[in-house]
Coordinates of C-alpha atoms and ligand atoms in Angstrom, one line a residue:
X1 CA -9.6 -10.0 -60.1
X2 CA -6.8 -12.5 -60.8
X3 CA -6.9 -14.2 -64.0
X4 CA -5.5 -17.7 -63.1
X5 CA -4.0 -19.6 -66.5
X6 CA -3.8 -23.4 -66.1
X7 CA -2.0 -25.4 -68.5
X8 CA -2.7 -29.2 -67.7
X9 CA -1.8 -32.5 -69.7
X10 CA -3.6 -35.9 -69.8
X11 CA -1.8 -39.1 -70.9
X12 CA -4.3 -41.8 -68.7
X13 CA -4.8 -43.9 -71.8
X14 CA -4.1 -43.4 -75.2
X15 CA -4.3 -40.2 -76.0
X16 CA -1.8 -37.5 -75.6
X17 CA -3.4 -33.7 -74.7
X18 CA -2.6 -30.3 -73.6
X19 CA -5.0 -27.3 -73.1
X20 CA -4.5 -23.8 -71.3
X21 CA -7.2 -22.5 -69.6
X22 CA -7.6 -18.7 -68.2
X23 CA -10.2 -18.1 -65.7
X24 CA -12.0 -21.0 -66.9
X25 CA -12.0 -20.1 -70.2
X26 CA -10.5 -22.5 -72.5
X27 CA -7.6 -20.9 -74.5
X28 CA -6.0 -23.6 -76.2
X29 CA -6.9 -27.9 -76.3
X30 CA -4.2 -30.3 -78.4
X31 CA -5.2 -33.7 -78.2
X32 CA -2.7 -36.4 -80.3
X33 CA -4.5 -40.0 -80.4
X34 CA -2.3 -43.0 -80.7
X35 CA -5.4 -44.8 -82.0
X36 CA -3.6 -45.8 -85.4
X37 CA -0.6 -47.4 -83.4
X38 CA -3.2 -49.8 -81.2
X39 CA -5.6 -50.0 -83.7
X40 CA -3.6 -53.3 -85.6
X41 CA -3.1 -55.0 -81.8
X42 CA -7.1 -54.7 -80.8
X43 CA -6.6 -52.5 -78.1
X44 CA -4.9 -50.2 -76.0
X45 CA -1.0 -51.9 -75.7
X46 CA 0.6 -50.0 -72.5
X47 CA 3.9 -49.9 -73.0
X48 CA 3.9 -48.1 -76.6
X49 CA 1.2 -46.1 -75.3
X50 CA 3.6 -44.5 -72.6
X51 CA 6.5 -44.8 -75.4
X52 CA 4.7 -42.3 -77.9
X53 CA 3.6 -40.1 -75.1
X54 CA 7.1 -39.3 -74.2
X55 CA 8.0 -39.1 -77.4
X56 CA 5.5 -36.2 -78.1
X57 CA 4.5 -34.6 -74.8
X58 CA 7.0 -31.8 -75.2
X59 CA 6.4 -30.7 -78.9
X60 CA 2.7 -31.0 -77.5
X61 CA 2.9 -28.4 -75.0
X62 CA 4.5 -26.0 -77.8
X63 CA 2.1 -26.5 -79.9
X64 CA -0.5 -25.6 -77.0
X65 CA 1.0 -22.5 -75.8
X66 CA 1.4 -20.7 -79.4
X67 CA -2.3 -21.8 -79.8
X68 CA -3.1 -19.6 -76.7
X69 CA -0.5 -17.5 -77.2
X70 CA 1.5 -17.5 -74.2
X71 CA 4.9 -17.8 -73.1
X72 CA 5.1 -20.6 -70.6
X73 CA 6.4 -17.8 -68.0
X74 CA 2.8 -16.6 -68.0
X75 CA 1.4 -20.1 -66.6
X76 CA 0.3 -19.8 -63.2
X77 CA -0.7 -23.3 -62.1
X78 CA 0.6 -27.0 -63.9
X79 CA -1.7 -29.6 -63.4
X80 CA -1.7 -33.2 -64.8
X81 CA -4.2 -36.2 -64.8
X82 CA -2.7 -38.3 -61.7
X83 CA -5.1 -41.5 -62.4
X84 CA -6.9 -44.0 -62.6
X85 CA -5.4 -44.7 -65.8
X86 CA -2.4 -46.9 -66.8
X87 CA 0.4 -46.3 -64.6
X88 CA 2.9 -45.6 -67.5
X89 CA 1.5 -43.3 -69.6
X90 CA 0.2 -41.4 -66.5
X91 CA 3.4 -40.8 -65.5
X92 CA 4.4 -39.4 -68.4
X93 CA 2.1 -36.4 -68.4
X94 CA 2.6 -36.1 -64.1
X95 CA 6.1 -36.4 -64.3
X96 CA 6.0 -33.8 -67.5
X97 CA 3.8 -31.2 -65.6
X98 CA 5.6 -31.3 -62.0
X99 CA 9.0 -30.6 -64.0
X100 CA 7.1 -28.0 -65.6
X101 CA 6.3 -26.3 -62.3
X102 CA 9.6 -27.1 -60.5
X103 CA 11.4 -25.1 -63.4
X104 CA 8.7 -22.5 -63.5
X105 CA 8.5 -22.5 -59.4
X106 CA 4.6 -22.1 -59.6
X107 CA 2.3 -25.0 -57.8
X108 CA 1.6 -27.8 -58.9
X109 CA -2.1 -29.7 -59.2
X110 CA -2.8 -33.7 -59.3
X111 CA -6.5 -34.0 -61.3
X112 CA -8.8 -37.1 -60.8
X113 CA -9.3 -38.0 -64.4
X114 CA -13.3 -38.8 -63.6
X115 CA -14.1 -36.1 -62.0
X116 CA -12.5 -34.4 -65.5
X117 CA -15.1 -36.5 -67.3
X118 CA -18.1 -35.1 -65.1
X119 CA -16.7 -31.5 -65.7
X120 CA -16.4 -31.7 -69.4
X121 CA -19.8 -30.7 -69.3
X122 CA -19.2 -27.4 -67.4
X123 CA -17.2 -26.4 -70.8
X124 CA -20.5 -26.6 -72.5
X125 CA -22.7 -25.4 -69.9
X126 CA -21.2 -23.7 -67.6
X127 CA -24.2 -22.1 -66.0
X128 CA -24.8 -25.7 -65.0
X129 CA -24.9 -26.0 -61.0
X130 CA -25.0 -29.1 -58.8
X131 CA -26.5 -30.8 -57.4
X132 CA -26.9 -32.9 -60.6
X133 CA -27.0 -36.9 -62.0
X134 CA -24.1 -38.3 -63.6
X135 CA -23.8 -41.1 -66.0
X136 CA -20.2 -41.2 -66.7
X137 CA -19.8 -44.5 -69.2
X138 CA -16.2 -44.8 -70.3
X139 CA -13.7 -47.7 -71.0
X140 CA -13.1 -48.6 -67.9
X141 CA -16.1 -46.8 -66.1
X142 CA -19.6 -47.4 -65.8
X143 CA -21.5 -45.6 -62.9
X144 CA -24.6 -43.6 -61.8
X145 CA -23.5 -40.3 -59.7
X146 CA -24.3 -37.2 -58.3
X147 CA -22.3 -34.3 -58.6
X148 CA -23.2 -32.8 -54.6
X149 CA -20.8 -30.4 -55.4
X150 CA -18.2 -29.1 -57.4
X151 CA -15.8 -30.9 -55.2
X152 CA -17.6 -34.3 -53.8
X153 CA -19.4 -36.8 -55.9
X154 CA -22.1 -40.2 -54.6
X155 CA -22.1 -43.4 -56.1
X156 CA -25.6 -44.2 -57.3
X157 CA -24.7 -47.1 -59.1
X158 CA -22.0 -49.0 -61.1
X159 CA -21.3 -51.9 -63.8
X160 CA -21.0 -55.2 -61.8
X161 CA -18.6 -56.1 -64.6
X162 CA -17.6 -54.8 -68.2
X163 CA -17.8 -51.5 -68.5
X164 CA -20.2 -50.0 -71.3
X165 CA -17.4 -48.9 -73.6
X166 CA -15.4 -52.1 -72.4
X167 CA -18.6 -54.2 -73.6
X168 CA -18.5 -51.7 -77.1
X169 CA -14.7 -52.6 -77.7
X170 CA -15.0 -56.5 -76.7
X171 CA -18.1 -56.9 -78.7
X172 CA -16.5 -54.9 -81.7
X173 CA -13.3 -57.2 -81.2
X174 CA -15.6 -60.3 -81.8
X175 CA -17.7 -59.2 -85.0
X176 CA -14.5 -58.0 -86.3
X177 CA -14.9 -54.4 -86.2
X178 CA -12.3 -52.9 -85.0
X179 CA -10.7 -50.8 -82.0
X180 CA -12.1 -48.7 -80.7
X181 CA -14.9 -50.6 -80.7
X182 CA -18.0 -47.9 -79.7
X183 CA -17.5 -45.8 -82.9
X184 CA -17.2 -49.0 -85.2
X185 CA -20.5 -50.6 -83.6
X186 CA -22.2 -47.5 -84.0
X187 CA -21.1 -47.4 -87.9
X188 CA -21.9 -50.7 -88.1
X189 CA -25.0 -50.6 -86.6
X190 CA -26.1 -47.6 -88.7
X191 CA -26.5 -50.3 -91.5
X192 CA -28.6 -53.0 -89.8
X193 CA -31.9 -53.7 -87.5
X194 CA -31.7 -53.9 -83.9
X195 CA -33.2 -56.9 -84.6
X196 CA -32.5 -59.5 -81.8
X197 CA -33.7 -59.3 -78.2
X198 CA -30.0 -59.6 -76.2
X199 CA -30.2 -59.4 -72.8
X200 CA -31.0 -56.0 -70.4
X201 CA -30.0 -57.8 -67.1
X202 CA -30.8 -56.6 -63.1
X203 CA -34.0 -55.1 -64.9
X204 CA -35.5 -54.9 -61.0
X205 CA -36.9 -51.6 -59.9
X206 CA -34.7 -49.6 -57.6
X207 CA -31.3 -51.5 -58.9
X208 CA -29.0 -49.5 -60.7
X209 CA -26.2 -51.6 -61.4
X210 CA -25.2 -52.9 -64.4
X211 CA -24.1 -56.0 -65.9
X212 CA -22.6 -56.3 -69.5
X213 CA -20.3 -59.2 -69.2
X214 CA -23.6 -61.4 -69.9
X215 CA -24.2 -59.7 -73.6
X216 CA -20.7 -59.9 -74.4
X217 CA -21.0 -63.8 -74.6
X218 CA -24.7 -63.8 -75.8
X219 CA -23.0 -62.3 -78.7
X220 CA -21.3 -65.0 -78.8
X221 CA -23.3 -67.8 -78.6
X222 CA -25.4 -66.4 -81.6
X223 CA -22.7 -65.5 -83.7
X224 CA -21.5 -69.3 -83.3
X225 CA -25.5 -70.2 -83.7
X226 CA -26.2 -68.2 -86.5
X227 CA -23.4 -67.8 -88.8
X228 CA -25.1 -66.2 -91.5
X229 CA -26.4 -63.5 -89.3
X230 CA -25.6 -60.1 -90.5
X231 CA -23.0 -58.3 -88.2
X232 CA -24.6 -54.8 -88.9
X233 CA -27.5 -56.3 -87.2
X234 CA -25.8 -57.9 -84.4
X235 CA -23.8 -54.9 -84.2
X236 CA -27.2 -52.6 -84.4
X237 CA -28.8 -55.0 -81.3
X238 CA -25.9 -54.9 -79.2
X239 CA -25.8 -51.0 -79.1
X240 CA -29.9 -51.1 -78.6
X241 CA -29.4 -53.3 -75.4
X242 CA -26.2 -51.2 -74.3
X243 CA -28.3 -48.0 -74.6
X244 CA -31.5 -49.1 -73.3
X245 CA -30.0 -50.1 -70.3
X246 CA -28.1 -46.9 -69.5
X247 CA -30.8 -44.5 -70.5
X248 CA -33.7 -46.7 -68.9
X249 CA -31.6 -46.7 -65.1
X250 CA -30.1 -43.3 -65.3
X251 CA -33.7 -41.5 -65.5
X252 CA -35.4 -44.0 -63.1
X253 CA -32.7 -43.2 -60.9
X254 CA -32.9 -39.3 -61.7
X255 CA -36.8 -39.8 -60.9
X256 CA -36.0 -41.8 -57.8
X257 CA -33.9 -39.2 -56.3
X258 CA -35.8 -36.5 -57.5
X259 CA -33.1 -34.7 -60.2
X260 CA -34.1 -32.9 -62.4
X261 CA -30.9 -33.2 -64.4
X262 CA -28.5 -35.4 -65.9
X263 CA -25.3 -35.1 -67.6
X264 CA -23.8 -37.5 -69.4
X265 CA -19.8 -38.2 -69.6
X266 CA -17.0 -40.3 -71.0
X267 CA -16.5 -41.9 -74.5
X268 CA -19.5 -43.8 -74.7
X269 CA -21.3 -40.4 -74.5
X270 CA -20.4 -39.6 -77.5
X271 CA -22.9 -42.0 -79.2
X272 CA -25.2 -41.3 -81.3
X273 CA -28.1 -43.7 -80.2
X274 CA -27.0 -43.2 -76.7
X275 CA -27.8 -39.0 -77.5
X276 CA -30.9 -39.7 -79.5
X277 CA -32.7 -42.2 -76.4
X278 CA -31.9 -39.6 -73.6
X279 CA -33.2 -36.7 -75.9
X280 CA -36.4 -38.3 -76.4
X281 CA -36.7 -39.7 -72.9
X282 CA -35.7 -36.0 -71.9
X283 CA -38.9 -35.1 -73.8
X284 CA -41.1 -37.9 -72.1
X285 CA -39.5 -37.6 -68.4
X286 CA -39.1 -33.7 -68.5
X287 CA -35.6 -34.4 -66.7
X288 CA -33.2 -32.3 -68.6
X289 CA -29.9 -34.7 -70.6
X290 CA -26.5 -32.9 -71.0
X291 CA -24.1 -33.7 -72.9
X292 CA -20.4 -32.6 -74.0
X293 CA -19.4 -32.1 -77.3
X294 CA -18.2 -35.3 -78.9
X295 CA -14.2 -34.2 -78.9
X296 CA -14.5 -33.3 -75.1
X297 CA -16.5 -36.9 -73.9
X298 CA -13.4 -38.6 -75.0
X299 CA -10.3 -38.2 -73.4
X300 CA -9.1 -34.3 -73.8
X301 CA -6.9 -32.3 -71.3
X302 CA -9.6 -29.2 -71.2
X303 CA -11.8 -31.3 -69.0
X304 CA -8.3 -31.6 -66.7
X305 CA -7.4 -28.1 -66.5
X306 CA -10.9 -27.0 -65.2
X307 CA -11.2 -29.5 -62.6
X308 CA -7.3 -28.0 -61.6
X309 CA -8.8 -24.3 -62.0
X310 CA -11.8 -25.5 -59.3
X311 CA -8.7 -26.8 -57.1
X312 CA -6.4 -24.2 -57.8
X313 CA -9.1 -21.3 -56.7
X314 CA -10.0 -23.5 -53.2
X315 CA -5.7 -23.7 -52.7
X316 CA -5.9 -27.5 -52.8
X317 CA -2.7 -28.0 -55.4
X318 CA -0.8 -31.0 -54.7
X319 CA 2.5 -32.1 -53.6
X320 CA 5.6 -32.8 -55.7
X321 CA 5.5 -36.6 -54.4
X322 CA 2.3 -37.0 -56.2
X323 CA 2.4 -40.0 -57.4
X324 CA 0.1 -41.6 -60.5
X325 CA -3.1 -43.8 -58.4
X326 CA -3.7 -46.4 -61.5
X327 CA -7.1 -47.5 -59.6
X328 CA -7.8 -43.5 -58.0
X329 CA -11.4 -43.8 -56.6
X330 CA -14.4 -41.1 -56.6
X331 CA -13.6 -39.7 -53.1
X332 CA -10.7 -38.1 -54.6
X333 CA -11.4 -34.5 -55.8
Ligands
LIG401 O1 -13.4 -41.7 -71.9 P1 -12.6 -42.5 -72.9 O2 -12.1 -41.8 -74.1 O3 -11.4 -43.2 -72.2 C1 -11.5 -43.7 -71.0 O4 -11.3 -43.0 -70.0 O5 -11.8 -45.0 -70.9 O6 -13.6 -43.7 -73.4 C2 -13.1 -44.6 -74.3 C3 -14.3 -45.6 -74.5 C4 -13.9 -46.8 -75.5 O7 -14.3 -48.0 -74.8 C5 -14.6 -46.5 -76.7 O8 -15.0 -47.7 -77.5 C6 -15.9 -45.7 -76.2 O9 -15.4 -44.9 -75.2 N1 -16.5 -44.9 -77.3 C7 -17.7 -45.1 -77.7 C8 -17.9 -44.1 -78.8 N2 -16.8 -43.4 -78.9 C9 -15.9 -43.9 -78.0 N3 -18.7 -46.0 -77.4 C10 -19.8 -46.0 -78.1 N4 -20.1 -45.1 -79.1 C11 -19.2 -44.2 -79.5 N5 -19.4 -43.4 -80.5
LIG402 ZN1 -11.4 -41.1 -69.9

C-alpha cells in the first residue's frame, strides 16, 4: 500500500494554515489567525489579510513539516484552497503550494474550500459514510446539503441573504461587540435572556431557505426603540432566533428526505447553543448531529488536505494554471 503525504495550505480568509496529512491521517495542522490585525477595523480588511499571509506562509510551512517530521522531499502531493474566498489571500497560499510542487516536481491539487468544511467532519468521524445532510453555516455560507458522495454534493437549501455567521458579525458590529462577531454574541449572550421574540422568517413547511438580513435590522429598530435594553439580552435573542432557525429546517429537511444524519460545518458550527439545540433535537428526532471539533469548523488547512487526499487517490490533481475562483460553486469537487 502507498502511503500518500499531502501537505496543503489555506489562506481563503483570514487565517493562515498548513497541515500534512499521510494516508489520511493527520500529521501535522498550523493555523496563524490575523484576527488581532482586523479586529480594530470590524472585519476582515483584504488587502492586509493577503499582506500578512505572505509575510508568514513560508515560516508556516516550516513550522508544519518539523511538526510531522518530514523533510519536504517526502511530500508526495501539494494542494491549496483555490476558492471561494478573497481573491488575494487565496492566491497567496495557491501560488505558495504550485511553487512548492514545481520545485519538488510532484502534482499539484486545487481544493474547493466548502467541500473542506463538509469534510472536517471525516477527521472526527471518519467511519462516517454518505449519503449524509449538511449544514454548512459559515461567513459567507449558509446552505442545506447532501453529501451524495465523497465527491458530489445537492443543494437543499441556502440563505436568501446574510449568511448566519455574516448575520453573527453584522449584529455583533451593531451592539458593539466586536469581530468576529459569533464568538462575542455567544459570550455575550451567555450573560442575558433570550428574551425578545425576533423574527424566524420563511417559517412555511417544505421551505428551506433562509433569510437573516430581516433580524439584522430588527435589531436595529429595537436597539433605537429601546435604548436601555440590555445588549447581553439582545445579544442572547439574536443567537436564539439564528439557532432556532438552522436547527428547526436542517432536521425537517433531514426528516423530509429521509436522512438519518446530519453533520454540521463551518464557523458558526462551533457554537455552543447551535451544539446544545441539535443535540437535544438529536435526542427528540433520533436523526444523528455531527459535528467537528471547534479548531477544525473554523478555517484550518486539515480539512484541505483530506479533501486533496480524496482527489489525489481518484488522480484528479489539478493543473498549474489553476487559478484562485473567488465565487467557486458546490459542483466543484
Ligand atoms: O468558516 P469560517 O471560519 O470562515 C469562512 O469560511 O467564512 O467562519 C467564520 C464565521 C464568522 O462569521 C464568525 O463570526 C463565525 O464563523 N463564528 C461563529 C462562532 N465562531 C465563529 N458564529 C457563532 N458562534 C461561534 N462560536
Ligand atoms: Zn471557511
Amino acid at each position: 500500500m502507498c502511503l500518500m503525504k499531502v501537505l496543503a495550505l489555506e489562506s481563503s480568509c483570514d487565517e493562515t494554515a498548513v497541515a500534512i496529512i499521510e494516508d489520511g491521517l493527520l500529521l501535522s495542522s498550523q493555523i496563524s489567525s490575523q484576527i488581532d490585525i482586523h479586529k480594530r477595523f470590524g472585519g476582515v480588511v483584504p488587502e492586509i489579510a493577503a499582506r500578512k499571509h505572505l509575510e508568514i506562509i513560508d515560516r508556516m510551512v516550516s513550522r508544519s513539516l518539523e511538526e510531522a517530521d518530514l523533510d519536504i522531499k517526502e511530500i508526495d502531493v501539494f494542494a491549496s484552497t483555490m476558492g471561494p474566498g478573497l481573491v488575494g489571500s487565496l492566491l497567496i497560499g495557491l501560488s505558495f503550494a504550485k511553487g512548492m510542487a514545481i520545485a519538488m516536481n510532484k502534482p499539484f491539487v486545487g481544493v474547493n474550500h466548502l467541500f473542506g468544511h463538509v469534510y472536517a467532519n471525516f477527521l472526527k468521524y471518519p467511519l462516517l459514510k454518505p449519503p449524509f445532510m449538511v449544514l454548512l453555516v459559515s461567513g459567507g455560507h449558509t446552505e442545506i446539503l447532501v453529501l451524495k458522495d465523497l465527491d458530489r454534493i445537492e443543494l437543499v437549501g441556502k440563505t436568501r441573504d446574510d449568511a448566519a455567521g455574516e448575520a453573527f458579525d453584522k449584529i455583533a458590529r451593531l451592539l458593539g461587540l466586536g469581530y468576529p462577531g459569533g464568538p462575542a454574541i455567544q459570550e455575550a449572550a451567555e450573560k442575558g435572556q433570550a428574551k425578545y421574540p425576533f423574527p424566524r422568517p420563511l417559517r412555511e413547511k417544505g421551505n428551506f431557505d433562509f433569510s437573516f438580513s430581516g433580524l439584522k435590522t430588527s435589531v436595529l429598530y429595537f436597539m433605537k426603540k429601546n435604548p436601555l435594553a440590555s445588549v447581553y439580552d439582545v445579544a442572547a435573542s439574536a443567537q436564539e432566533a439564528i439557532v432556532d432557525s438552522l436547527v428547526t429546517k436542517v432536521f425537517e429537511a433531514a426528516e423530509s428526505l429521509h436522512l438519518h444524519e446530519i453533520a454540521f460545518a463551518g464557523g458558526v458550527a462551533s457554537n455552543s447553543l447551535l451544539r446544545e439545540r441539535a443535540r437535544v433535537q438529536s435526542e427528540v428526532s433520533g436523526i444523528k448531529a455531527y459535528f467537528p471539533p471547534v479548531d477544525l469548523c473554523t478555517d484550518n488547512a486539515a480539512m484541505i488536505a483530506l479533501v486533496a487526499y480524496e482527489k489525489a487517490k481518484r488522480g484528479l490533481f489539478s493543473p498549474l494554471s489553476t487559478n484562485a475562483v473567488p465565487y467557486l460553486t458546490l459542483d466543484f469537487f
